[in-house]
Short mmCIF file of C-alpha atoms in Angstrom, two decimals:
data_model
loop_
_atom_site.label_atom_id
_atom_site.label_comp_id
_atom_site.label_asym_id
_atom_site.label_seq_id
_atom_site.Cartn_x
_atom_site.Cartn_y
_atom_site.Cartn_z
CA MET X 28 0.00 0.00 0.00
CA SER X 29 1.34 3.44 -0.95
CA ILE X 30 1.56 6.31 1.50
CA ASP X 31 1.81 10.11 1.33
CA PHE X 32 2.18 12.86 3.91
CA PHE X 33 0.64 16.31 3.99
CA SER X 34 0.91 18.91 6.72
CA ARG X 35 -1.22 21.90 7.75
CA LEU X 36 -1.11 25.69 7.57
CA PRO X 37 -2.34 27.45 10.74
CA LEU X 38 -4.86 29.89 9.27
CA HIS X 39 -6.12 30.89 12.72
CA GLY X 40 -2.70 31.98 13.94
CA GLU X 41 0.31 29.95 15.00
CA THR X 42 -0.54 29.80 18.69
CA LYS X 43 -4.25 30.61 18.58
CA HIS X 44 -5.12 27.33 20.29
CA LEU X 45 -2.27 27.34 22.81
CA PRO X 46 -3.40 29.43 25.82
CA GLY X 47 -0.63 31.55 27.26
CA ASP X 48 1.95 30.59 24.62
CA GLY X 49 3.80 33.71 23.53
CA ARG X 50 5.55 32.17 20.52
CA ASN X 51 3.58 34.30 18.09
CA ARG X 52 4.18 34.97 14.42
CA GLY X 53 1.98 37.76 13.09
CA ASP X 54 -1.06 39.36 14.63
CA TRP X 55 -3.22 36.41 15.76
CA HIS X 56 -2.07 36.34 19.39
CA ALA X 57 -4.49 37.16 22.20
CA LEU X 58 -2.00 38.41 24.78
CA GLY X 59 -2.12 42.07 23.92
CA PRO X 60 0.47 44.55 22.56
CA GLY X 61 3.98 43.97 23.79
CA GLN X 62 3.17 40.71 25.57
CA SER X 63 4.30 38.20 22.96
CA THR X 64 7.40 37.37 20.98
CA GLY X 65 7.73 36.91 17.25
CA ALA X 66 7.94 38.92 14.06
CA LEU X 67 5.75 42.04 14.09
CA SER X 68 3.38 40.74 16.73
CA ASP X 69 1.52 44.08 16.62
CA ILE X 70 1.22 44.04 12.85
CA SER X 71 -0.67 46.71 10.93
CA PRO X 72 -1.63 46.64 7.24
CA GLY X 73 1.36 47.66 5.19
CA ASP X 74 4.05 46.22 7.45
CA ASP X 75 6.94 44.61 5.61
CA PHE X 76 6.38 41.18 7.16
CA GLY X 77 2.82 39.94 7.71
CA TYR X 78 1.18 36.71 8.73
CA ILE X 79 0.92 35.51 5.13
CA ASP X 80 4.70 35.78 4.96
CA TYR X 81 4.93 33.46 7.94
CA LEU X 82 2.55 31.02 6.27
CA ALA X 83 4.86 31.15 3.25
CA GLN X 84 7.75 30.14 5.51
CA VAL X 85 5.74 27.18 6.83
CA ALA X 86 4.74 26.16 3.29
CA LYS X 87 8.34 26.27 2.11
CA ALA X 88 9.49 24.31 5.16
CA THR X 89 6.96 21.55 4.53
CA GLU X 90 8.05 21.34 0.89
CA ILE X 91 11.75 21.28 1.80
CA ASN X 92 11.09 18.51 4.30
CA GLY X 93 9.31 16.20 1.89
CA PHE X 94 5.61 16.75 2.57
CA GLY X 95 3.41 16.39 -0.50
CA GLY X 96 0.94 19.11 0.42
CA VAL X 97 -0.68 21.22 3.12
CA LEU X 98 -4.22 21.31 4.50
CA MET X 99 -5.92 24.65 5.11
CA VAL X 100 -8.93 24.48 7.40
CA ASN X 101 -11.79 26.85 6.61
CA GLY X 102 -12.99 28.52 9.80
CA ALA X 103 -15.28 31.51 9.98
CA SER X 104 -12.72 33.40 12.07
CA GLY X 105 -9.58 32.47 10.12
CA GLU X 106 -7.84 33.48 6.91
CA GLU X 107 -9.73 32.44 3.75
CA PRO X 108 -7.99 29.30 2.44
CA TRP X 109 -8.57 29.69 -1.31
CA THR X 110 -6.97 33.14 -1.20
CA VAL X 111 -4.05 31.87 0.87
CA CYS X 112 -3.31 28.92 -1.40
CA SER X 113 -3.40 31.24 -4.42
CA LEU X 114 -0.86 33.53 -2.80
CA LEU X 115 1.42 30.65 -1.81
CA ALA X 116 1.37 28.72 -5.08
CA ARG X 117 4.09 31.00 -6.45
CA GLU X 118 6.13 30.69 -3.26
CA THR X 119 6.52 26.91 -3.75
CA ARG X 120 7.38 24.52 -6.57
CA ARG X 121 5.67 21.18 -5.97
CA LEU X 122 3.61 21.54 -2.82
CA ARG X 123 -0.10 20.83 -3.20
CA PHE X 124 -2.71 22.93 -1.44
CA VAL X 125 -5.84 21.44 0.11
CA THR X 126 -8.40 24.25 0.25
CA ALA X 127 -11.47 23.61 2.36
CA PHE X 128 -14.73 25.24 1.33
CA GLN X 129 -18.47 24.71 1.49
CA PRO X 130 -20.63 24.45 -1.63
CA PHE X 131 -22.71 27.43 -0.52
CA HIS X 132 -19.59 29.64 -0.83
CA PHE X 133 -19.56 29.50 -4.65
CA SER X 134 -21.74 28.61 -7.57
CA PRO X 135 -20.57 25.39 -9.26
CA TYR X 136 -19.41 27.25 -12.34
CA ALA X 137 -17.49 29.86 -10.35
CA ALA X 138 -15.74 27.05 -8.47
CA VAL X 139 -14.92 25.26 -11.73
CA GLN X 140 -13.56 28.38 -13.44
CA MET X 141 -11.49 29.38 -10.40
CA ALA X 142 -10.10 25.88 -9.98
CA ALA X 143 -9.22 25.48 -13.67
CA THR X 144 -7.39 28.80 -13.62
CA TYR X 145 -5.51 27.80 -10.47
CA GLN X 146 -4.59 24.42 -11.95
CA ARG X 147 -3.17 26.02 -15.08
CA ALA X 148 -1.15 28.51 -13.04
CA SER X 149 0.18 25.99 -10.51
CA GLY X 150 0.68 22.80 -12.51
CA ASN X 151 -2.40 21.01 -11.13
CA ARG X 152 -1.52 21.47 -7.44
CA LEU X 153 -5.00 22.24 -6.12
CA VAL X 154 -6.92 19.77 -3.93
CA TRP X 155 -10.50 20.40 -2.83
CA ASN X 156 -11.75 19.54 0.65
CA ILE X 157 -15.55 19.76 0.40
CA ILE X 158 -16.97 20.46 3.86
CA ASN X 159 -20.53 21.08 4.99
CA GLY X 160 -20.17 22.51 8.49
CA GLY X 161 -20.04 20.85 11.88
CA SER X 162 -22.09 23.39 13.84
CA GLU X 163 -25.60 24.59 13.14
CA VAL X 164 -24.87 27.74 15.16
CA VAL X 165 -21.81 28.65 13.09
CA GLN X 166 -23.63 27.87 9.84
CA ARG X 167 -26.33 30.38 10.70
CA GLN X 168 -23.71 32.93 11.73
CA VAL X 169 -22.23 32.83 8.24
CA GLY X 170 -25.60 32.94 6.51
CA ASP X 171 -26.37 29.29 5.72
CA PHE X 172 -29.70 28.13 7.14
CA VAL X 173 -29.94 24.85 5.22
CA PRO X 174 -30.29 21.88 7.66
CA HIS X 175 -27.45 19.36 8.07
CA ASP X 176 -28.60 16.54 5.78
CA GLU X 177 -29.86 19.01 3.18
CA ARG X 178 -26.38 20.50 3.01
CA TYR X 179 -25.03 17.11 1.95
CA ALA X 180 -27.80 16.74 -0.65
CA ARG X 181 -26.78 20.15 -1.97
CA ALA X 182 -23.10 19.11 -1.97
CA THR X 183 -23.92 15.99 -3.98
CA GLU X 184 -25.64 18.08 -6.64
CA PHE X 185 -22.80 20.60 -6.49
CA MET X 186 -20.26 17.91 -7.36
CA ASP X 187 -22.51 16.42 -10.05
CA VAL X 188 -22.66 19.84 -11.70
CA VAL X 189 -18.94 20.49 -11.20
CA ARG X 190 -18.05 17.25 -12.95
CA GLY X 191 -20.54 18.03 -15.70
CA TYR X 192 -19.12 21.50 -16.36
CA TRP X 193 -15.57 20.16 -16.22
CA SER X 194 -16.07 17.39 -18.76
CA ASN X 195 -18.69 18.85 -21.11
CA PRO X 196 -18.60 22.26 -22.86
CA ASP X 197 -22.38 22.06 -23.37
CA PHE X 198 -23.64 20.79 -20.03
CA HIS X 199 -27.32 20.67 -19.07
CA TYR X 200 -28.69 19.87 -15.63
CA GLU X 201 -31.97 20.18 -13.78
CA GLY X 202 -31.75 19.55 -10.06
CA ARG X 203 -33.23 20.60 -6.80
CA PHE X 204 -30.49 23.08 -5.91
CA TYR X 205 -28.80 23.79 -9.25
CA ARG X 206 -29.66 24.17 -12.93
CA ALA X 207 -27.41 24.45 -15.97
CA GLN X 208 -28.24 25.18 -19.59
CA GLY X 209 -25.28 24.74 -21.84
CA GLY X 210 -22.19 25.94 -19.95
CA GLY X 211 -18.86 24.21 -19.47
CA LEU X 212 -15.09 24.61 -19.65
CA LYS X 213 -13.72 25.50 -23.07
CA GLY X 214 -10.36 26.26 -24.63
CA PRO X 215 -7.23 26.09 -22.48
CA LEU X 216 -9.26 25.87 -19.25
CA ALA X 217 -10.60 22.49 -20.37
CA LYS X 218 -7.07 21.07 -20.30
CA ALA X 219 -6.72 21.49 -16.54
CA ALA X 220 -7.14 18.49 -14.23
CA LEU X 221 -10.11 18.37 -11.91
CA PRO X 222 -8.73 18.81 -8.37
CA LEU X 223 -8.51 15.76 -6.17
CA ILE X 224 -11.65 15.66 -4.03
CA CYS X 225 -11.42 15.19 -0.26
CA THR X 226 -14.23 15.26 2.26
CA ALA X 227 -14.77 14.45 5.90
CA GLY X 228 -17.60 13.91 8.36
CA SER X 229 -18.91 10.76 10.01
CA SER X 230 -22.68 11.30 9.81
CA GLU X 231 -24.73 9.07 7.53
CA ALA X 232 -25.11 11.90 5.02
CA ALA X 233 -21.37 12.65 5.08
CA ARG X 234 -20.46 9.01 4.48
CA GLU X 235 -22.85 8.77 1.54
CA PHE X 236 -21.44 11.93 -0.02
CA GLY X 237 -17.86 10.75 0.44
CA ALA X 238 -18.68 7.33 -0.99
CA LYS X 239 -19.97 8.90 -4.21
CA HIS X 240 -17.54 11.74 -4.80
CA ALA X 241 -14.36 11.61 -2.67
CA ASP X 242 -10.95 10.54 -3.88
CA TYR X 243 -9.94 10.69 -0.21
CA TYR X 244 -12.29 10.36 2.74
CA LEU X 245 -10.61 12.12 5.67
CA MET X 246 -10.94 11.21 9.34
CA ARG X 247 -9.92 12.44 12.74
CA ALA X 248 -7.88 9.94 14.68
CA GLU X 249 -9.50 7.30 16.85
CA ARG X 250 -8.28 3.89 17.97
CA PRO X 251 -7.06 1.90 14.93
CA HIS X 252 -9.92 -0.63 15.10
CA GLU X 253 -12.47 2.22 15.08
CA VAL X 254 -10.77 3.78 12.07
CA ALA X 255 -10.89 0.39 10.34
CA GLU X 256 -14.63 0.09 11.01
CA LEU X 257 -15.32 3.50 9.47
CA ILE X 258 -13.18 2.68 6.43
CA ALA X 259 -15.09 -0.56 5.89
CA ASP X 260 -18.43 1.24 6.12
CA VAL X 261 -17.51 3.98 3.64
CA ARG X 262 -15.95 1.48 1.23
CA ARG X 263 -19.14 -0.59 1.36
CA ARG X 264 -21.19 2.51 0.49
CA ALA X 265 -18.80 3.33 -2.37
CA ARG X 266 -19.49 -0.09 -3.87
CA GLN X 267 -22.94 1.02 -5.06
CA TRP X 268 -21.23 3.68 -7.21
CA GLY X 269 -18.61 1.28 -8.55
CA ARG X 270 -15.96 3.11 -6.51
CA GLU X 271 -14.98 0.55 -3.89
CA ASP X 272 -11.41 0.41 -5.21
CA ALA X 273 -11.21 4.09 -6.18
CA ILE X 274 -11.80 5.74 -2.82
CA ARG X 275 -8.87 6.12 -0.44
CA PHE X 276 -8.58 7.28 3.14
CA GLY X 277 -6.72 9.98 5.06
CA LEU X 278 -6.11 10.68 8.74
CA SER X 279 -5.46 13.99 10.49
CA ILE X 280 -3.37 13.70 13.65
CA ASP X 281 -0.82 15.97 15.31
CA VAL X 282 2.65 14.82 16.33
CA ILE X 283 4.73 15.33 19.48
CA ALA X 284 7.84 13.30 18.69
CA ARG X 285 11.23 13.47 20.40
CA GLU X 286 14.37 11.34 20.75
CA THR X 287 12.85 9.50 23.70
CA ASP X 288 9.36 8.68 24.85
CA GLU X 289 10.03 10.55 28.12
CA GLU X 290 10.90 13.77 26.29
CA ALA X 291 7.77 13.57 24.13
CA ARG X 292 5.51 12.91 27.10
CA ALA X 293 7.06 15.82 28.98
CA GLU X 294 6.16 18.12 26.10
CA ALA X 295 2.60 16.79 26.00
CA ARG X 296 2.34 17.34 29.74
CA ARG X 297 3.57 20.94 29.29
CA PHE X 298 0.86 21.67 26.72
CA PHE X 299 -1.75 20.09 28.97
CA GLU X 300 -0.80 21.72 32.27
CA GLU X 301 -0.33 25.20 30.81
CA ALA X 302 -3.70 25.00 29.08
CA LYS X 303 -5.48 23.73 32.19
CA GLU X 304 -3.99 26.58 34.23
CA ARG X 305 -5.69 29.04 31.93
CA GLY X 306 -9.07 27.32 31.87
CA ALA X 307 -8.74 25.92 28.35
CA ALA X 308 -10.60 22.73 29.23
CA ARG X 309 -13.64 24.69 30.38
CA ALA X 310 -13.55 26.84 27.25
CA ALA X 311 -13.24 23.73 25.05
CA ALA X 312 -16.23 22.13 26.80
CA ALA X 313 -18.32 25.25 26.21
CA HIS X 314 -17.32 25.35 22.55
CA ALA X 315 -18.17 21.64 22.17
CA GLY X 316 -21.79 22.58 22.79
CA LEU X 317 -21.81 24.40 19.46
CA ARG X 318 -20.73 21.31 17.54
CA SER X 319 -23.31 19.11 15.87
CA ALA X 320 -20.84 16.62 14.36
CA ARG X 321 -20.84 13.06 15.71
CA LYS X 322 -18.67 12.57 18.78
CA LEU X 323 -15.90 10.03 18.45
CA GLY X 324 -15.79 6.97 20.69
CA TYR X 325 -13.26 8.33 23.16
CA GLU X 326 -15.11 11.68 23.32
CA ASN X 327 -18.26 9.89 24.44
CA GLU X 328 -16.28 8.02 27.07
CA PHE X 329 -14.78 11.21 28.49
CA GLN X 330 -18.13 13.00 28.42
CA ARG X 331 -19.73 10.36 30.62
CA GLU X 332 -17.24 11.33 33.32
CA ALA X 333 -17.15 15.04 32.57
CA ASP X 334 -16.76 16.07 36.21
CA LYS X 335 -13.75 13.86 36.85
CA GLU X 336 -10.40 15.59 37.24
CA ARG X 337 -7.99 13.99 34.77
CA GLY X 338 -4.25 13.96 34.40
CA TYR X 339 -2.65 14.27 30.99
CA ASP X 340 -1.66 10.60 30.92
CA GLU X 341 -5.29 9.44 31.25
CA PHE X 342 -5.91 10.65 27.70
CA PHE X 343 -3.80 7.97 26.04
CA ILE X 344 -6.53 6.01 24.24
CA HIS X 345 -4.06 3.68 22.48
CA PRO X 346 -0.27 3.31 22.66
CA ASN X 347 1.22 6.71 21.69
CA VAL X 348 -2.24 8.08 20.69
CA TRP X 349 -3.08 10.97 23.00
CA ALA X 350 -6.50 12.68 23.06
CA GLY X 351 -5.41 15.39 25.49
CA PHE X 352 -5.32 18.02 22.75
CA GLY X 353 -9.07 17.62 22.28
CA TYR X 354 -9.67 18.06 26.00
CA ILE X 355 -7.89 21.43 26.01
CA GLY X 356 -9.45 22.55 22.72
CA ILE X 357 -6.63 22.02 20.23
CA PRO X 358 -7.91 20.54 16.93
CA PRO X 359 -7.93 17.96 15.45
CA GLY X 360 -7.91 16.53 18.98
CA CYS X 361 -5.40 13.65 18.93
CA ALA X 362 -1.63 13.54 18.71
CA LEU X 363 0.97 10.83 18.26
CA VAL X 364 3.19 11.19 21.33
CA GLY X 365 6.41 9.24 21.71
CA SER X 366 9.90 8.57 20.43
CA TYR X 367 10.55 8.80 16.71
CA GLN X 368 10.54 5.01 16.48
CA ASP X 369 7.22 4.71 18.30
CA VAL X 370 5.55 7.38 16.14
CA VAL X 371 6.73 5.57 12.99
CA ALA X 372 5.29 2.33 14.38
CA ARG X 373 1.89 3.94 15.05
CA ILE X 374 1.78 5.42 11.55
CA ARG X 375 2.43 1.95 10.17
CA GLU X 376 -0.35 0.58 12.36
CA TYR X 377 -2.84 3.08 10.93
CA GLN X 378 -1.51 2.39 7.45
CA GLY X 379 -2.20 -1.28 8.09
CA VAL X 380 -5.93 -0.64 8.61
CA GLY X 381 -6.20 1.34 5.36
CA ILE X 382 -4.87 4.90 5.80
CA GLU X 383 -2.83 6.09 2.81
CA LEU X 384 -2.68 9.85 3.37
CA PHE X 385 -1.53 11.33 6.70
CA PHE X 386 -1.91 14.96 7.73
CA LEU X 387 0.85 15.51 10.30
CA ALA X 388 1.70 18.76 12.07
CA GLY X 389 2.88 20.09 15.40
CA TYR X 390 3.32 23.34 17.33
CA PRO X 391 4.98 25.56 16.29
CA HIS X 392 4.28 24.48 12.72
CA LEU X 393 7.54 25.82 11.27
CA GLU X 394 9.91 24.07 13.65
CA GLU X 395 7.90 20.85 13.80
CA ALA X 396 7.83 20.61 9.99
CA TYR X 397 11.61 20.18 10.17
CA ARG X 398 11.41 17.72 13.06
CA ILE X 399 8.85 15.50 11.31
CA GLY X 400 10.62 15.85 7.99
CA GLU X 401 14.00 14.89 9.42
CA HIS X 402 13.01 12.11 11.82
CA ILE X 403 9.69 10.59 10.64
CA LEU X 404 9.21 10.89 6.88
CA PRO X 405 12.54 9.32 5.82
CA HIS X 406 11.34 5.97 7.19
CA PHE X 407 8.69 5.87 4.45
CA ARG X 408 10.72 7.10 1.49
CA ALA X 409 10.61 3.81 -0.41
CA GLU X 410 6.80 3.61 -0.15
CA ARG X 411 5.96 7.19 -1.06
CA ALA X 412 3.58 7.83 -3.93
CA ALA X 413 1.91 11.17 -4.62
CA ALA X 414 -1.67 11.34 -3.38
CA GLY X 415 -4.11 10.66 -6.20
CA ALA X 416 -1.67 8.72 -8.36
CA HIS X 417 -4.41 6.12 -8.88
CA ARG X 418 -6.90 8.42 -10.57
CA PRO X 419 -7.71 7.15 -14.08
CA GLY X 420 -7.58 9.60 -16.95
CA ASP X 421 -5.81 12.44 -15.11
CA PRO X 422 -2.37 13.75 -16.06
CA LEU X 423 0.44 12.10 -14.16
CA PRO X 424 0.69 13.79 -10.74
CA LEU X 425 3.77 15.58 -9.57
CA ALA X 426 6.11 13.26 -7.71
CA ALA X 427 6.26 13.58 -3.96
CA ASN X 428 9.19 15.72 -2.90
CA GLY X 429 11.34 13.39 -0.84
#
């Protein structure tokens, strides 16, 4: 089984989710003027070095260290990912950019035209992550009042129309959410490759959407046997579309890796204790009430004992798999914690149950890109294959760097 590694760009600020951490780059810190370190922490428009420049440093570091791409999460309070990946395409050579967006953000044709232009300019380095929102409250805040399952029905039509426009210069469609009468890509735009399609979400509607349209179905980390069960379910659903062997699976998990297990655990403990001191666990619990996405198995277990005082080590749900980040409000919630050898072993364990694309990152993102690139990724060099290399009919993908 092949394997590829992507990382993440912190569009909400480098230390946004680390309470009290002054290692700031840009203007996303919450400590106030003069209370944090880092380049231009009190940035104003027009400064010579801004937060996008820092993101460019992270993007270059991930490319230098052999990652195949970077994920950009779309949050209502963060930088807009499509804009960021457009700015950074010219700062990098091979790195692929996973831009998350919701179908209600664009019309299908606008998305097609924008993507085709980006593909031509970047050498087909755009990846789409189609999301549909995990909080009804946040959806209404940004102007989308369509109920959860209806959003996935809309997304299914959106992708049907996208594929129609992309492959047919005279496309016609009559649906519940979208209509088309004769449009489609023409001329040079028609030569661009449709972006790889990723999606996530564990609801019934999300699984059905992923089964029909995703090249990669993305998951947050759970215990390996739970990940395997979800893979089997989505693959079974993909069978009805003739896609059982076409769909692949990705996992998002942070990394705290050091020379020894003791050093890694000490760093995890530092994150945990500093966050607890500043009430991060209470804030995370309050924010969890806004989320409508399905809770993972370990989240349900912790919720049943919500009043219990827990130490950082009680959040190890599997060897080297630590859910303490989720408890203190740091997404995606789980981290691989241990020596370099142990982290490599856990990656292989997840690979063994069907994961082929790993999204790995740590804090701070710049420094940890080098740590992961120097100590983790080289162990997989012989197995690396660029994500999406299996897709029939597409141009040959760019080789993974490293």
